[in-house]
Coordinates of C-alpha atoms in Angstrom, one line a residue:
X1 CA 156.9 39.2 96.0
X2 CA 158.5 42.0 96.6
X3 CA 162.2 42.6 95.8
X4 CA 165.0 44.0 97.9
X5 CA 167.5 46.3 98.0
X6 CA 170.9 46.3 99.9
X7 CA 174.3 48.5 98.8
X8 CA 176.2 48.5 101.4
X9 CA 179.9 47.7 102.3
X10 CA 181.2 44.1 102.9
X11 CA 177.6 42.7 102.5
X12 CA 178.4 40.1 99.5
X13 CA 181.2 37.7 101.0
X14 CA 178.7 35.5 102.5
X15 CA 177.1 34.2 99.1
X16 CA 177.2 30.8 97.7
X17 CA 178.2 30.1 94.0
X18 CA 179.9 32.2 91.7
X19 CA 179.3 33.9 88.1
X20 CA 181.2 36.0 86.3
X21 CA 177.9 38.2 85.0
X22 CA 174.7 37.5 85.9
X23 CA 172.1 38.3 82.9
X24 CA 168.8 39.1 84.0
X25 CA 166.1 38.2 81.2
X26 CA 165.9 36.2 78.4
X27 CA 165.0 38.7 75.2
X28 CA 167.0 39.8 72.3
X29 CA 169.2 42.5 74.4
X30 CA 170.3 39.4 76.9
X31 CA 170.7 36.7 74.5
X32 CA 172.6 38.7 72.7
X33 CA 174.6 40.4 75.3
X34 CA 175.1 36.9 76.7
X35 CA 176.6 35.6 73.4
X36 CA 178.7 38.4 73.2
X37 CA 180.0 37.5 76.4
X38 CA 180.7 33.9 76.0
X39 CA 182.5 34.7 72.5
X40 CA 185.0 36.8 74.6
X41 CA 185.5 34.1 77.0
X42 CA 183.2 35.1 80.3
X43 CA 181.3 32.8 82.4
X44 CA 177.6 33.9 82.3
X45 CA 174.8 32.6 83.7
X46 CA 171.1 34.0 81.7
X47 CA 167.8 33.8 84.3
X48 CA 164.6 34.9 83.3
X49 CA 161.3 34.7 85.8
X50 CA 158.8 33.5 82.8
X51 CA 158.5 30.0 82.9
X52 CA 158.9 29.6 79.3
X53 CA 159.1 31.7 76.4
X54 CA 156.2 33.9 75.6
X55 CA 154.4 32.7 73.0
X56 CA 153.4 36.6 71.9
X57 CA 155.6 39.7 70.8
X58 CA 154.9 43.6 69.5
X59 CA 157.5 43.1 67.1
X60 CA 157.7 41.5 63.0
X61 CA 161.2 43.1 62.0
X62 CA 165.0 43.1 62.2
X63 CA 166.3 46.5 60.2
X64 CA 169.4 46.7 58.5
X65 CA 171.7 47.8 61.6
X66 CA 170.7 44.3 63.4
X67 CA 171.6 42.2 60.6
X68 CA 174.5 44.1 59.6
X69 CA 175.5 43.2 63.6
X70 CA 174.2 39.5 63.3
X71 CA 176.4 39.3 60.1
X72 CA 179.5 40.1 61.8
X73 CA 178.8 37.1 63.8
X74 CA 178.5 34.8 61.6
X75 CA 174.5 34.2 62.3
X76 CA 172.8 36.3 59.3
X77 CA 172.2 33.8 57.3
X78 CA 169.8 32.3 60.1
X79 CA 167.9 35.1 60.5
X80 CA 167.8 35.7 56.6
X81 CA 166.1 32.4 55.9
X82 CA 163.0 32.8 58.1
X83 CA 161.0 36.2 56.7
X84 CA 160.8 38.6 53.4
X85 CA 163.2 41.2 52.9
X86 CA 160.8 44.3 52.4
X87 CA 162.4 47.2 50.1
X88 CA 160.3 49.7 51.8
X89 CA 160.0 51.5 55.4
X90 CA 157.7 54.3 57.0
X91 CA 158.5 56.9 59.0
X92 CA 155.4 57.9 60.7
X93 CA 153.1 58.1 56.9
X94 CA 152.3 54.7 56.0
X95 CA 151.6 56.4 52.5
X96 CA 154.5 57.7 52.0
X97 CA 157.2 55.0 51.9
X98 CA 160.8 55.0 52.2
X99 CA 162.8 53.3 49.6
X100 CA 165.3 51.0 51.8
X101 CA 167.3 50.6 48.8
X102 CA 169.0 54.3 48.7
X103 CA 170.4 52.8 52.4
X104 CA 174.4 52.8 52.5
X105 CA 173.9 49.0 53.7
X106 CA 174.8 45.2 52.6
X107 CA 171.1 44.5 53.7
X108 CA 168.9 47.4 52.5
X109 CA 165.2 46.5 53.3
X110 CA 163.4 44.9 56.2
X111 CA 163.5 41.3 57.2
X112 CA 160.0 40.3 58.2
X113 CA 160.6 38.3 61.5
X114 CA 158.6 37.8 65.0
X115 CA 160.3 38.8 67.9
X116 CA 159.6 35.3 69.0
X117 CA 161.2 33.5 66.2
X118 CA 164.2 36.4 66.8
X119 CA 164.4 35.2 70.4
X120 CA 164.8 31.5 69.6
X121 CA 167.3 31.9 67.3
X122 CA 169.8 33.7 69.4
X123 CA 168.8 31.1 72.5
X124 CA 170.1 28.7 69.9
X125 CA 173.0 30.1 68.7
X126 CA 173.6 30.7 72.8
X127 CA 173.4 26.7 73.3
X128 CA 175.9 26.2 70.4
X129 CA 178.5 28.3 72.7
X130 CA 177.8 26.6 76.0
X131 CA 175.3 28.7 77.8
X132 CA 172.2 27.7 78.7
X133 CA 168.9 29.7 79.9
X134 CA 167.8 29.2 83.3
X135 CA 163.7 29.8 82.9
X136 CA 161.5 30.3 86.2
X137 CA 164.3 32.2 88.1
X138 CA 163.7 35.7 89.2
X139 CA 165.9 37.9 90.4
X140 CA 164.7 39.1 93.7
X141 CA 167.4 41.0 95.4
X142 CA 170.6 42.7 94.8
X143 CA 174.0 43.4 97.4
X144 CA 176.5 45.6 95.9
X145 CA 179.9 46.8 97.2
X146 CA 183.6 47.7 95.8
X147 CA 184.4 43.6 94.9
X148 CA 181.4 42.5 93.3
X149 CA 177.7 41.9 94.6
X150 CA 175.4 39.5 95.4
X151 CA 172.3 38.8 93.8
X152 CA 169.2 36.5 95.1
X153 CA 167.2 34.2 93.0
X154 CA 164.5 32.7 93.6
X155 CA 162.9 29.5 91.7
X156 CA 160.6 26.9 92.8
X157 CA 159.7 28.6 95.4
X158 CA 163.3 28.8 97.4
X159 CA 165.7 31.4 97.4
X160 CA 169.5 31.4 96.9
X161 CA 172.3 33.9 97.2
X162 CA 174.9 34.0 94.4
X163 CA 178.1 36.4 94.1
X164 CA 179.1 38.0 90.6
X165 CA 181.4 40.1 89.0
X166 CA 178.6 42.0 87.1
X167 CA 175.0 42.0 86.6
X168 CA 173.3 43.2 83.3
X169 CA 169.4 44.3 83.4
X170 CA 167.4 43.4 80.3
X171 CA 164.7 42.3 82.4
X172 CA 162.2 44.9 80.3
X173 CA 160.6 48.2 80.9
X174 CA 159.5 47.7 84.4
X175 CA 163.2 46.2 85.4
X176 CA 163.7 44.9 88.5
X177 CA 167.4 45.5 88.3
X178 CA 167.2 48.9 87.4
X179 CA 164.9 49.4 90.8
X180 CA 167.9 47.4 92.9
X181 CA 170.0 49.6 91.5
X182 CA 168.6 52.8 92.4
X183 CA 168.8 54.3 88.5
X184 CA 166.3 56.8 87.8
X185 CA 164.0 56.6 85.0
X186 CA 162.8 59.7 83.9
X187 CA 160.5 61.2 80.6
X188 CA 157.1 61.2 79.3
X189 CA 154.5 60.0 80.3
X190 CA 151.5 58.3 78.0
X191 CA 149.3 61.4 76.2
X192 CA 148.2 58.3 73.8
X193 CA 146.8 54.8 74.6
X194 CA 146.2 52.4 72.0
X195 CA 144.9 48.5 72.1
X196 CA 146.3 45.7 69.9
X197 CA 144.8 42.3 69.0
X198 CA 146.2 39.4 67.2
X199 CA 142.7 37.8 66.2
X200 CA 140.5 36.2 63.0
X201 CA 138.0 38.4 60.9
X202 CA 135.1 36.5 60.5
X203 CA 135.0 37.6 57.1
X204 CA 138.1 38.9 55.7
X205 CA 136.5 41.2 53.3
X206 CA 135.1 43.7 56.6
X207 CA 138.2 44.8 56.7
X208 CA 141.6 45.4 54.6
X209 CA 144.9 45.1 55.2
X210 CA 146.7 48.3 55.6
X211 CA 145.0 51.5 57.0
X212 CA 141.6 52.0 56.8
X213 CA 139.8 55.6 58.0
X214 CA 137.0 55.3 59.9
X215 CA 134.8 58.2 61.5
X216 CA 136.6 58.7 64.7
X217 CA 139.9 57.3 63.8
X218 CA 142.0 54.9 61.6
X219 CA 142.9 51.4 61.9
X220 CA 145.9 49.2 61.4
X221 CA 145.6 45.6 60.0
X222 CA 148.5 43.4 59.0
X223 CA 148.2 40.1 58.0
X224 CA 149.5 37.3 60.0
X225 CA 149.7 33.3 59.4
X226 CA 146.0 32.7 60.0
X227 CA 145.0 35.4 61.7
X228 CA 145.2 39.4 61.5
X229 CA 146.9 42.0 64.1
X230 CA 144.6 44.8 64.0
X231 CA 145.9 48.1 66.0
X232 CA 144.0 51.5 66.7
X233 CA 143.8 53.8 69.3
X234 CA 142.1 53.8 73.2
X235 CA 139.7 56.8 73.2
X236 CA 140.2 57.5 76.7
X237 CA 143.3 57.0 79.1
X238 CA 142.7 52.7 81.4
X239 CA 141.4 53.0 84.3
X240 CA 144.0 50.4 85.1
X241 CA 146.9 49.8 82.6
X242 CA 147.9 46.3 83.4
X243 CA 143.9 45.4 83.1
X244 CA 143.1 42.9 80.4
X245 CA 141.9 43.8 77.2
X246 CA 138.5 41.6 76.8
X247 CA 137.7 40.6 73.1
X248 CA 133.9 42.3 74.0
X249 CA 136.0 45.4 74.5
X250 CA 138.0 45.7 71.6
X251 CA 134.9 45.0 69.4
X252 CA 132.9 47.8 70.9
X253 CA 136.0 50.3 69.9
X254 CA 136.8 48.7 66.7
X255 CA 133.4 49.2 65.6
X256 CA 133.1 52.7 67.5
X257 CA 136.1 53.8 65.4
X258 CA 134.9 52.6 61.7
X259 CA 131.7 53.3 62.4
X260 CA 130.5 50.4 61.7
X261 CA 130.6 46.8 62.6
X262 CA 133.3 43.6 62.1
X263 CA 132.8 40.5 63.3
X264 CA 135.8 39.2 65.2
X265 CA 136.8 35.6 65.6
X266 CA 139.0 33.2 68.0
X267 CA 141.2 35.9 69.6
X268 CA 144.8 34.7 70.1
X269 CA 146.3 38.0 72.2
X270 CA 145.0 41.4 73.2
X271 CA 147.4 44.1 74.9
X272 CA 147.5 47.4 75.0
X273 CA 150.2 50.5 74.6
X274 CA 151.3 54.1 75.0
X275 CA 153.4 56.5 73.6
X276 CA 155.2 56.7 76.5
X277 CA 159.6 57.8 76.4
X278 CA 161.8 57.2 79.1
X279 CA 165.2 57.0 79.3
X280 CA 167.5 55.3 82.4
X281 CA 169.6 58.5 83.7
X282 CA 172.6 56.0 84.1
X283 CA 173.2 52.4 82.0
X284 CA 176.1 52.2 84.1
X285 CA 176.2 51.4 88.2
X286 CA 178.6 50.6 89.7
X287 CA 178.4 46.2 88.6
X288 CA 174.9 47.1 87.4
X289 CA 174.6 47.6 83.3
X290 CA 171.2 48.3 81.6
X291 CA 170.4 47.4 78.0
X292 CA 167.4 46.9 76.1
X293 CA 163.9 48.0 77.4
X294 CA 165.5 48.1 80.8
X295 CA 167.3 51.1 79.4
X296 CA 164.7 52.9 77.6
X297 CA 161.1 53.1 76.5
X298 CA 159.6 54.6 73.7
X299 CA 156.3 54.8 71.2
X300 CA 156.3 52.1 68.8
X301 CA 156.5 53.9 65.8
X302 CA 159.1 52.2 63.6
X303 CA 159.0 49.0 65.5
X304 CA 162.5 49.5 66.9
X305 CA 162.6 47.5 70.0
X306 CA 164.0 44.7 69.4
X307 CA 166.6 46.2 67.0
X308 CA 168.2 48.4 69.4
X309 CA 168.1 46.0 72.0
X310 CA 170.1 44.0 69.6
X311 CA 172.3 47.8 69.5
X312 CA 173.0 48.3 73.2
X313 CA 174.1 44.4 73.8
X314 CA 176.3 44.3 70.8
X315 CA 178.0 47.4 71.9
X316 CA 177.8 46.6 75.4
X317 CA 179.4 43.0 75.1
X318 CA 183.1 43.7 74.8
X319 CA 182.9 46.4 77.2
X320 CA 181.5 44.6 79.9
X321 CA 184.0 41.3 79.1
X322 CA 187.5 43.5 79.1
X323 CA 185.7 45.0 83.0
X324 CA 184.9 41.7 84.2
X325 CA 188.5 40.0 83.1
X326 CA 190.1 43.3 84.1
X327 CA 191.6 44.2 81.4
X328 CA 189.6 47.4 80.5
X329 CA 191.2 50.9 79.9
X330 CA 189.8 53.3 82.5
X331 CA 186.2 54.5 81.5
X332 CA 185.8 51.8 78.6
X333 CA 182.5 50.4 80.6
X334 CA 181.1 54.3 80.9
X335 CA 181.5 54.8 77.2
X336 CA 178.7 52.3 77.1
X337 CA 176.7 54.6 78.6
X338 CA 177.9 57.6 76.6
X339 CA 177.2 56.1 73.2
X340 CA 174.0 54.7 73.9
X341 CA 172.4 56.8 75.8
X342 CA 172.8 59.5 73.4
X343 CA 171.6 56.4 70.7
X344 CA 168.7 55.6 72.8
X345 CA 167.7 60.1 73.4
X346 CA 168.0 59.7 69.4
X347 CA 165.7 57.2 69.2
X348 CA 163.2 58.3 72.2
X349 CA 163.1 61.6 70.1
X350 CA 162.6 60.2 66.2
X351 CA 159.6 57.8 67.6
X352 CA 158.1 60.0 69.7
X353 CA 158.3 62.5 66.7
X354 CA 156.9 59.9 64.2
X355 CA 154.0 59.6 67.0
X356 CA 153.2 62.9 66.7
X357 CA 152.9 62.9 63.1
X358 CA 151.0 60.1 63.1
X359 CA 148.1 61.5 65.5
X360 CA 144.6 62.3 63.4
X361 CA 144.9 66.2 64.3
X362 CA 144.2 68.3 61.5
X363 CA 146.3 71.1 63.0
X364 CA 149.1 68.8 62.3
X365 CA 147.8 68.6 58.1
X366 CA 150.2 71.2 56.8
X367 CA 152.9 69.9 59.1
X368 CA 152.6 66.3 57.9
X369 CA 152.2 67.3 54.1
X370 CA 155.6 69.5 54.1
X371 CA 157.1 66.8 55.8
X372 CA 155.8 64.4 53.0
X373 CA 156.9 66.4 50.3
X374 CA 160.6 66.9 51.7
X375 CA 160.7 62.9 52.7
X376 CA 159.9 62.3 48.9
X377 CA 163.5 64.1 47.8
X378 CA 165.7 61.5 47.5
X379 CA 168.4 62.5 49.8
X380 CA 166.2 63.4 52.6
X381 CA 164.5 60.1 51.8
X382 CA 167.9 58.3 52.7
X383 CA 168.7 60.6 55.3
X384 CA 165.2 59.0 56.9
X385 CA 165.7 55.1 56.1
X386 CA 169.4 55.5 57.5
X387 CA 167.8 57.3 60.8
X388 CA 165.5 54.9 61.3
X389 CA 167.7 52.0 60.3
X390 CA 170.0 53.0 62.9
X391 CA 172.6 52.7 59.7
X392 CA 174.1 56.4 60.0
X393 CA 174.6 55.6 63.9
X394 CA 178.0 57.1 65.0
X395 CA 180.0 57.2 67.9
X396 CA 182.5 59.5 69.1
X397 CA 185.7 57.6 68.2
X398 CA 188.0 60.1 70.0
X399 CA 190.7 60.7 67.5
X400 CA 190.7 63.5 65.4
X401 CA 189.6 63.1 61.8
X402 CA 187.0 63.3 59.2
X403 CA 186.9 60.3 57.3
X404 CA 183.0 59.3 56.4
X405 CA 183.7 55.8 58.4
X406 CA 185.4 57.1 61.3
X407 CA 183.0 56.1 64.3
X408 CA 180.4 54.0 62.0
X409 CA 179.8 50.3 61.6
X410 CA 182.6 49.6 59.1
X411 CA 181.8 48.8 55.6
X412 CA 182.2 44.6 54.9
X413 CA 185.2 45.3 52.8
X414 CA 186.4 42.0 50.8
X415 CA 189.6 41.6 51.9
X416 CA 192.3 39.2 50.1
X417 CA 195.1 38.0 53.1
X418 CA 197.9 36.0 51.5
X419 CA 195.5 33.7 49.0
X420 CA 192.4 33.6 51.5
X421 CA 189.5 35.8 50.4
X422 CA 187.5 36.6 52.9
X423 CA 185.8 40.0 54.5
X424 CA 185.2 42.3 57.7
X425 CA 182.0 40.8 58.8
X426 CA 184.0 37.6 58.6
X427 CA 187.2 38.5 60.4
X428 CA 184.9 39.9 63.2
X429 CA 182.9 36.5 64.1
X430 CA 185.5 35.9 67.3
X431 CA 184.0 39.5 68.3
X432 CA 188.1 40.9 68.8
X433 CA 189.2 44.0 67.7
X434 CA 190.6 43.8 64.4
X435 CA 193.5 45.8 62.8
X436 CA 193.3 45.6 59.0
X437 CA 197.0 47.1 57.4
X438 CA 198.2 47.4 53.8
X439 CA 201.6 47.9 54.9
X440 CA 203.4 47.5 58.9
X441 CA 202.3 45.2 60.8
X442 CA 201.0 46.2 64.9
X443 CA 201.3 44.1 67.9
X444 CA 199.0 45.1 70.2
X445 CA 197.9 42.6 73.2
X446 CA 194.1 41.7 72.3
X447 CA 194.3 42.8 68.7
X448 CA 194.4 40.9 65.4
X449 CA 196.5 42.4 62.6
X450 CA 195.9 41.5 59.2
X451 CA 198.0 42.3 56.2
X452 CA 195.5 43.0 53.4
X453 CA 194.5 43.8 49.8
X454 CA 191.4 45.6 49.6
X455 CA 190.8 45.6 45.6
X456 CA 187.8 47.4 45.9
X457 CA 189.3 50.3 48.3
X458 CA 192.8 50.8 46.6
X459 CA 193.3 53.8 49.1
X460 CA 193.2 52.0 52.4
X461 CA 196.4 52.2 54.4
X462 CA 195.1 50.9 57.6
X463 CA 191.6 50.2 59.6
X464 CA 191.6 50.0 63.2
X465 CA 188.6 48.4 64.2
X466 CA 186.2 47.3 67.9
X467 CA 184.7 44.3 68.3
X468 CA 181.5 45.5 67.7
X469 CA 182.3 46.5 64.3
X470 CA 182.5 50.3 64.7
X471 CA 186.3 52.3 63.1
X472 CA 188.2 53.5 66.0
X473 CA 190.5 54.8 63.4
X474 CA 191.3 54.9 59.2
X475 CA 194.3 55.8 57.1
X476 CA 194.1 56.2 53.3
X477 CA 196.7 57.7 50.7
X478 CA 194.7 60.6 50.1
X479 CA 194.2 60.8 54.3
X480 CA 197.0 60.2 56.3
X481 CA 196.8 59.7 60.0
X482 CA 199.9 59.6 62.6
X483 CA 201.2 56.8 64.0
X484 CA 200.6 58.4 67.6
X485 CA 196.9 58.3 66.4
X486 CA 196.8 55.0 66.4
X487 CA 198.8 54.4 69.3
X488 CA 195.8 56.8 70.5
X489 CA 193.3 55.3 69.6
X490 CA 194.3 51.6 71.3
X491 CA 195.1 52.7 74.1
X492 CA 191.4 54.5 75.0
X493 CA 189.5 51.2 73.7
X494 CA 191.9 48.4 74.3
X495 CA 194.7 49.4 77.0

């Protein structure tokens, strides 16, 4: 059925019900967001049209930057005790791998997890803090003016009209919010197609897990619980991209590829992909916010979906809470927009580049073996697991200085306060701002201060930092900063 569009003037006073922010879709970016949310003490209300949970998902991993973020709420440890922690990465050479350890991280490897199992977690955790998922509600139209707007949901087959403060898209990469909404979403289009089965081998031996080169092309297995995911690439552009993939189909070009035939079993899920990039031109509208694929597309080199999905609502969260209770310093909500929007062109442009490497063009040989010998030096090595990680991610934190943390996820210090020991990630599960100080205290509406010891940074004077875990601002002996610094730096993220 086909959605609608109103923004007009005076339109949403005649709605029944009220939400504070109204989350459209139920993956990691809104559960997430959502949680974030509720921690900061907004009423939210999640919808998503499935009627359940998918059972299927493109992605098997949470990096470093996700559980450094899930750490700081508390909810690591959840996450931790459902996959491997891989040492290893790639960055577009599955030959060449990275070594996650060199990674300036407390969790330097990959967690092997499904998107799925990622998903029910967080709609757990979610529960725990009083919010609930509303399944088989889709959004269907959208009212905006200067108050507030009014969005229309239908379920069951009736429609209803409900006012909110804000509405958050991360309803996917064909968003029906960002559509409302009017934001453009320009970029690339697909040059390459590729298909993608979760399915038995009839004999496991026909084929190896891993890449194996065939004679018009390579193929991708990786083992699953009782079955394999085999991936390779669509010699010629669908017909008709939302057609289904048939198992016959997938045969034919698995064999056409190798050269030779495998016998395929009981398939579970067949889909296909692109390396398509697009970016929204605006995560910010007015009420409307964008995170997740509703914000940006991109190849799937790197299998970085769901982690910066997990990025934008993390960062977004406080943000959106401070606009929606009014207490938000002018432009707090557009700096969503700044920082990840120039996160998400970062990561639009390391996929799409890993895509490129990746394609079998032997004009690209010499290209890919320089880059293989300079991603084999150990710094450029880290340089790449950090980059891919999303570990060196840094914003602008709009004080001056140079201090190596200054606009990056704080380290998780141990901290000793009075005879408690405890740490950053720990003294960020409320998801406040946090001001960490060896010597005066500062009162500051919204903002814990902490007197600490840090044993293991002697140096540290003071640490100013957001709720999602980023330094707004740092002091050390050898660094001093001004007290009109701070006074700076609160006012342009807390008022």
């Amino acid at each position: 059925m086909k959605a609608s569009r109103t923004i007009k003037a005076g339109s949403a006073n005649d709605a029944g019900g009220s939400v504070g922010v109204m989350v459209a879709g139920a993956g990691p970016a809104g559960l997430m967001l959502a949680g974030e949310l509720a921690l900061a003490g907004v009423s939210v209300t999640v919808i998503d049209r499935l009627p359940r949970r998918s059972a299927y998902c493109r992605g098997f991993n949470l990096n470093a930057r996700s559980l450094e973020l899930l750490d700081r709420r508390g909810i690591a440890g959840r996450f931790l005790a459902e996959g491997p922690k891989v040492p290893f990465g790639m960055f577009a050479d599955p030959s060449r791998p990275l070594d996650l350890t060199a990674m300036d991280t407390d969790h330097p490897y990959v967690l092997g997890i499904p998107q799925t199992r990622v998903e029910e977690l967080l709609e757990e955790w979610l529960a725990e803090l009083g919010v609930a998922v509303s399944w088989g509600h889709e959004l269907v139209g959208l009212e905006q003016d200067g108050d507030g707007l009014v969005v229309t949901v239908e379920a069951g087959g009736r429609r209803e009209r409900r006012r909110a403060g804000h509405l958050a898209g991360c309803d996917g990469s064909r968003s029906t919010v960002r559509e409302l909404a009017g934001i453009g979403f320009p970029g690339t289009s697909a040059t390459m197609h590729g298909l993608l089965a979760d399915i038995e081998l009839a004999d496991p031996a026909d084929l190896p897990f891993g890449v194996t080169e065939g004679e018009r092309g390579s193929v991708f297995v990786i083992p699953r619980p009782g079955y394999v995911r085999i991936v390779l690439d669509e010699p010629a552009p669908p017909a008709d991209r939302d057609e289904p993939v048939e198992p016959a189909y997938f045969g034919r070009i698995l064999d056409d590829t190798l050269g030779r035939s495998v016998a395929l079993t009981r398939p579970r899920w067949l889909t296909r992909f692109s390396d398509a990039a697009r970016q929204a031109d605006r995560y910010v509208a007015g009420r409307v916010v964008l995170a997740g694929d509703s914000a940006h597309i991109h190849p799937p080199s790197g299998a970085l979906g769901v982690n910066v999905a997990l990025a934008d609502a993390v960062n977004l969260g406080w943000k959106l809470a401070a606009a929606e209770l009014d207490r938000a310093p002018d432009g707090l909500l557009d700096s969503y927009h700044q920082e990840r929007h120039e996160a998400g062109a970062r990561v639009l442009r390391d996929t799409r580049a890993q895509a490129l490497l990746g394609r079998r063009d032997p004009g690209l040989d010499p290209v890919r073996d320089l880059f293989g010998e300079l991603s084999g030096l150990p710094q450029v090595g880290k340089y790449l697991a950090e980059l891919a990680a999303g570990v060196s991610t840094r914003y602008d934190p709009k004080v001056p200085g140079d201090h190596p943390w200054l606009g990056r996820l704080a380290p998780n210090l141990k901290l000793v306060i009075g005879e408690r020991h405890t740490s950053v990630a720990e003294l960020l599960r409320p998801a406040r701002p946090v001001f960490l100080t060896c010597g005066d205290r500062v009162e500051h509406p919204g903002v814990d201060t902490f007197q600490i010891l840090c044993p293991e940074r002697p140096d540290l004077e003071g640490l100013l930092i957001r709720p999602d875990g980023h330094t707004a601002w740092v002091s050390t002996k050898a660094d001093p900063q001004p007290a009109d610094t701070l006074a700076t730096a609160l006012a342009t993220w807390f008022g």
